[in-house]
Amino acid sequence: MTNDLRFPARSYDFTPYVPCNNWIGGEWTPSAAGDSLPVDNPRHGKSFGQVTMSGAADVARAVEAARAAFPGWRDTPIKERVQVLFRLKSLLERDLEELAWLVSHENGKVIGEARADVLKGIECLEYGISLQNMVAGEQLDVSRGINCSITYEPLGVCAGIVPFNFPVMVPLWMLPQALVSGNTFILKPSEVVPYGAMKLADLLREAGLPAGVFNTVNGGQAAVEAIADHPDIKAVGFVGSTRVARAVYSRSAAAGKRALCLGGAKNHLLVVPDADLELTSTTVVASAYGCAGQRCMAASLMIAVGDVDPIIDAIVAHARKLRLGEDMGPVIHGGAVERISNYIADAERRGAKVLLDGRGAKGPGGVGHWVGPTILDHVKPDMPAGCEEIFGPVLSIVRARTVDEALAIENASAYGNAASIFTQSGAVARYCVERFEAGMCGVNIGVPVPREPFSFGGWNQSLFGAGDLTGWDGLRFWTRARKLTTRWQLSKDATWMS
Ligand code: NAD
């Protein structure tokens, strides 16, 4: 199977897919050991596909293919490299519906959210395409007849390891900058949602990318560790939970490669009494329950400063109206249902008030992995629901008397992905933004994801490494700077030998 991979689904109905193998050197191949895992549709709770599970031998094969393809791709002028990505953009647009349904089937997102996953991926791709006009390099005559310049050179074989929550967008946080700058690439998709990457590989083939420039290796921990250890992989980009981000960062660095590892989050929204009731309540609900709370930028902890009870009442009213299966999808698997339900039960035991309880919720047909929108009030910052990442549709509310008290709670978080302030006062907004311990801040914004060309990345335990993963920082991460000093023109006072 090498041509025109088509995924037939165009509705939420259950549809079986072809097995998902590795894409190595322009061929679909099962792992050397022949192991595989079922892939489940979270909405139905049934397996609809199969993913091959790889180990060190498969990673070694992919590295061999990527190494062989590197000289040809490196020597292809950037203006020709971007033509492949221009064609990829057209193909992603052509197949937008197919990709969106595919993402919905493997991840559970409702179709609008799944389309957004692909569209945001396309936006990241557009940034990569524009780099052809931005990476001309820098040069200066630093003294008579002497010129210094910097050019951004590819590293060689690079790798990306991605999570389950955005099967198309997160790979496209890495691929454009890495490929445009002349690297070859190995992607390790999440074994829970491997089909988005399978389709991407097929579209890159159709776009004319030479075999071996982009490869996929499916699997879990064994494949990731083999990538971190492999001496011929020069850089690793990782997106996932903090526990794994920290481990991949240390292991890759120990093997002498550069790594940038984005981890988990606990995002804080501060709501003060002058916040606009309608804007705040609808925005907080969209942030907390979009993608069933499975976004690293989701609102998970709201700090209610002073009396904001009318806003909390409106949040509960809006959240109660969300229709499972239409406005909000399932969570990724049965293990997630259990983990999220345990957090809710634990918070209740410790004295939190459950204003809205999503435990035991049923989706369409009574099948699949569901938790309904949940709101916990009077959570304490040191309860697990107050400081740990739940990664589900649960909004924890902590009460604070002052903005400074709220900021102290936000600042004490181990994470630092996002923080937002909801207020109509410019002074309060500025005071908070200047003090947040978070890489991505918002004012009256529930999901403060910077759009391209602004780069994406958190602080503290939400990111290990230097710089951000997207935007200009992405180019810097996937390249090394060559500094050149030249003297071609002899100045009048120079001798032949000088
Ligand atoms: P995860 O950490 O479980 O998995 C991420 C990747 O690591 C997957 O490819 C997986 O196969 C691999 N992996 C899992 N366990 C491993 C192990 N022990 N050793 C080596 N590799 C391992 O994350 P997930 O559940 O797929 O995704 C959800 C997490 O990702 C959340 O914590 C979320 O906040 C985070 N996330 C962060 C960002 C960000 O930009 N900071 C973006 C999206 C998701």
Short mmCIF file of N, CA and C and ligand atoms in Angstrom, two decimals, residues 161-166 169-170 173 188-192 219-222 224-225 238-245 247-248 262-265 294-297 332-333 389 391 417 440 456-458 462-463, ligand 1:
data_model
loop_
_atom_site.label_atom_id
_atom_site.label_comp_id
_atom_site.label_asym_id
_atom_site.label_seq_id
_atom_site.Cartn_x
_atom_site.Cartn_y
_atom_site.Cartn_z
N ILE A 161 8.21 13.91 18.80
CA ILE A 161 7.38 12.94 19.55
C ILE A 161 6.16 13.72 20.03
N VAL A 162 4.97 13.23 19.72
CA VAL A 162 3.77 14.06 19.93
C VAL A 162 2.70 13.34 20.75
N PRO A 163 1.78 14.13 21.35
CA PRO A 163 0.75 13.58 22.24
C PRO A 163 -0.54 13.24 21.48
N PHE A 164 -1.56 12.82 22.24
CA PHE A 164 -2.79 12.36 21.59
C PHE A 164 -3.77 13.49 21.27
N ASN A 165 -3.58 14.68 21.88
CA ASN A 165 -4.73 15.59 21.87
C ASN A 165 -4.90 16.42 20.59
N PHE A 166 -3.84 16.58 19.79
CA PHE A 166 -3.98 17.27 18.50
C PHE A 166 -3.21 16.48 17.44
N MET A 169 -2.30 18.99 14.28
CA MET A 169 -1.68 20.29 14.55
C MET A 169 -0.29 20.17 15.18
N VAL A 170 -0.14 19.32 16.19
CA VAL A 170 1.16 19.30 16.90
C VAL A 170 2.29 18.82 15.99
N TRP A 173 3.44 21.73 14.24
CA TRP A 173 4.24 22.70 15.01
C TRP A 173 5.73 22.51 14.67
N LYS A 188 7.25 10.41 15.74
CA LYS A 188 6.69 9.33 16.55
C LYS A 188 5.32 9.83 17.02
N PRO A 189 4.25 9.40 16.32
CA PRO A 189 2.90 9.84 16.72
C PRO A 189 2.49 9.19 18.04
N SER A 190 1.43 9.70 18.62
CA SER A 190 0.87 9.02 19.80
C SER A 190 0.27 7.70 19.32
N GLU A 191 0.55 6.64 20.05
CA GLU A 191 0.03 5.33 19.65
C GLU A 191 -1.49 5.26 19.82
N VAL A 192 -2.05 6.25 20.53
CA VAL A 192 -3.51 6.28 20.73
C VAL A 192 -4.20 6.88 19.50
N GLY A 219 4.60 3.70 17.99
CA GLY A 219 4.94 2.93 19.17
C GLY A 219 4.79 3.79 20.42
N GLY A 220 5.36 3.30 21.52
CA GLY A 220 5.27 4.00 22.80
C GLY A 220 6.65 4.24 23.38
N GLN A 221 6.78 3.89 24.66
CA GLN A 221 8.00 4.19 25.40
C GLN A 221 9.27 3.65 24.72
N ALA A 222 9.21 2.40 24.21
CA ALA A 222 10.42 1.78 23.64
C ALA A 222 10.90 2.59 22.43
N VAL A 224 10.28 5.77 21.83
CA VAL A 224 10.74 7.10 22.29
C VAL A 224 12.16 6.99 22.86
N GLU A 225 12.40 5.97 23.67
CA GLU A 225 13.73 5.84 24.27
C GLU A 225 14.80 5.57 23.21
N PHE A 238 9.61 17.41 21.64
CA PHE A 238 8.64 16.56 22.33
C PHE A 238 7.49 17.42 22.81
N VAL A 239 6.28 16.88 22.73
CA VAL A 239 5.11 17.51 23.34
C VAL A 239 4.31 16.42 24.03
N GLY A 240 4.01 16.62 25.32
CA GLY A 240 3.25 15.61 26.07
C GLY A 240 3.19 15.99 27.54
N SER A 241 3.09 15.02 28.40
CA SER A 241 2.95 15.30 29.83
C SER A 241 4.30 15.70 30.43
N THR A 242 4.26 16.36 31.57
CA THR A 242 5.49 16.84 32.22
C THR A 242 6.40 15.67 32.61
N ARG A 243 5.80 14.60 33.12
CA ARG A 243 6.63 13.46 33.56
C ARG A 243 7.47 12.93 32.39
N VAL A 244 6.83 12.76 31.24
CA VAL A 244 7.55 12.20 30.10
C VAL A 244 8.47 13.27 29.47
N ALA A 245 8.00 14.52 29.45
CA ALA A 245 8.84 15.60 28.88
C ALA A 245 10.17 15.68 29.62
N ALA A 247 11.68 13.32 31.34
CA ALA A 247 12.48 12.12 31.08
C ALA A 247 13.12 12.17 29.69
N VAL A 248 12.34 12.59 28.68
CA VAL A 248 12.87 12.63 27.31
C VAL A 248 13.95 13.70 27.21
N LEU A 262 8.00 20.08 25.57
CA LEU A 262 6.87 20.80 26.15
C LEU A 262 6.05 19.82 26.99
N GLY A 263 5.72 20.25 28.22
CA GLY A 263 5.04 19.36 29.15
C GLY A 263 3.61 19.76 29.42
N GLY A 264 3.09 19.29 30.55
CA GLY A 264 1.69 19.50 30.92
C GLY A 264 1.43 20.89 31.47
N ALA A 265 0.24 21.07 32.02
CA ALA A 265 -0.17 22.42 32.41
C ALA A 265 -1.24 22.40 33.50
N GLN A 294 -9.25 18.50 27.18
CA GLN A 294 -7.97 17.83 26.87
C GLN A 294 -7.11 18.74 25.99
N ARG A 295 -6.85 19.94 26.50
CA ARG A 295 -5.96 20.87 25.81
C ARG A 295 -4.97 21.37 26.84
N CYS A 296 -3.71 21.49 26.43
CA CYS A 296 -2.71 21.98 27.38
C CYS A 296 -2.95 23.45 27.69
N MET A 297 -3.86 24.11 26.94
CA MET A 297 -4.18 25.51 27.19
C MET A 297 -5.56 25.67 27.82
N ILE A 332 -10.38 10.49 26.12
CA ILE A 332 -9.65 9.63 25.19
C ILE A 332 -9.84 8.12 25.41
N HIS A 333 -9.90 7.70 26.69
CA HIS A 333 -10.09 6.26 26.91
C HIS A 333 -10.66 6.01 28.31
N GLU A 389 -2.51 18.43 37.08
CA GLU A 389 -3.21 18.47 35.79
C GLU A 389 -4.23 17.34 35.74
N PHE A 391 -6.62 17.11 33.12
CA PHE A 391 -6.74 16.85 31.68
C PHE A 391 -8.09 16.21 31.33
N ASN A 417 2.18 27.18 31.77
CA ASN A 417 1.81 27.29 30.36
C ASN A 417 1.04 28.57 30.09
N MET A 440 2.38 32.05 28.42
CA MET A 440 1.36 32.55 27.49
C MET A 440 0.23 33.15 28.31
N PHE A 456 4.84 29.57 20.36
CA PHE A 456 4.10 28.84 21.39
C PHE A 456 5.09 28.18 22.35
N GLY A 457 4.89 28.38 23.64
CA GLY A 457 5.73 27.68 24.61
C GLY A 457 5.49 28.22 26.02
N GLY A 458 5.52 27.33 27.00
CA GLY A 458 5.28 27.73 28.38
C GLY A 458 6.56 27.96 29.16
N SER A 462 6.26 23.39 32.43
CA SER A 462 5.53 23.20 31.18
C SER A 462 6.47 23.19 29.97
N LEU A 463 7.76 23.43 30.19
CA LEU A 463 8.70 23.39 29.06
C LEU A 463 10.12 23.15 29.57
P1 NAD B 1 2.10 11.52 27.20
O1 NAD B 1 3.22 12.23 27.87
O2 NAD B 1 1.52 10.34 27.86
O3 NAD B 1 2.59 11.01 25.74
C1 NAD B 1 3.27 11.87 24.86
C2 NAD B 1 4.18 11.04 23.96
O4 NAD B 1 5.13 10.35 24.78
C3 NAD B 1 3.42 9.96 23.18
O5 NAD B 1 3.95 9.91 21.89
C4 NAD B 1 3.69 8.68 23.98
O6 NAD B 1 3.73 7.55 23.17
C5 NAD B 1 5.04 8.94 24.60
N1 NAD B 1 5.20 8.32 25.93
C6 NAD B 1 4.22 8.04 26.82
N2 NAD B 1 4.76 7.51 27.95
C7 NAD B 1 6.09 7.47 27.76
C8 NAD B 1 7.20 7.04 28.57
N3 NAD B 1 7.02 6.55 29.78
N4 NAD B 1 8.44 7.15 28.07
C9 NAD B 1 8.64 7.66 26.83
N5 NAD B 1 7.63 8.07 26.02
C10 NAD B 1 6.38 7.99 26.48
O7 NAD B 1 0.99 12.62 26.86
P2 NAD B 1 -0.45 12.39 26.24
O8 NAD B 1 -1.32 11.72 27.25
O9 NAD B 1 -0.35 11.79 24.89
O10 NAD B 1 -0.92 13.91 26.03
C11 NAD B 1 -1.45 14.70 27.06
C12 NAD B 1 -0.39 15.53 27.73
O11 NAD B 1 0.29 16.34 26.76
C13 NAD B 1 -0.95 16.52 28.75
O12 NAD B 1 -0.11 16.54 29.86
C14 NAD B 1 -0.92 17.84 28.01
O13 NAD B 1 -0.87 18.98 28.85
C15 NAD B 1 0.33 17.69 27.23
N6 NAD B 1 0.38 18.61 26.10
C16 NAD B 1 1.21 19.68 26.22
C17 NAD B 1 1.28 20.61 25.21
C18 NAD B 1 2.17 21.81 25.33
O14 NAD B 1 2.29 22.53 24.35
N7 NAD B 1 2.80 22.08 26.46
C19 NAD B 1 0.49 20.44 24.05
C20 NAD B 1 -0.33 19.32 23.96
C21 NAD B 1 -0.38 18.40 25.00
#
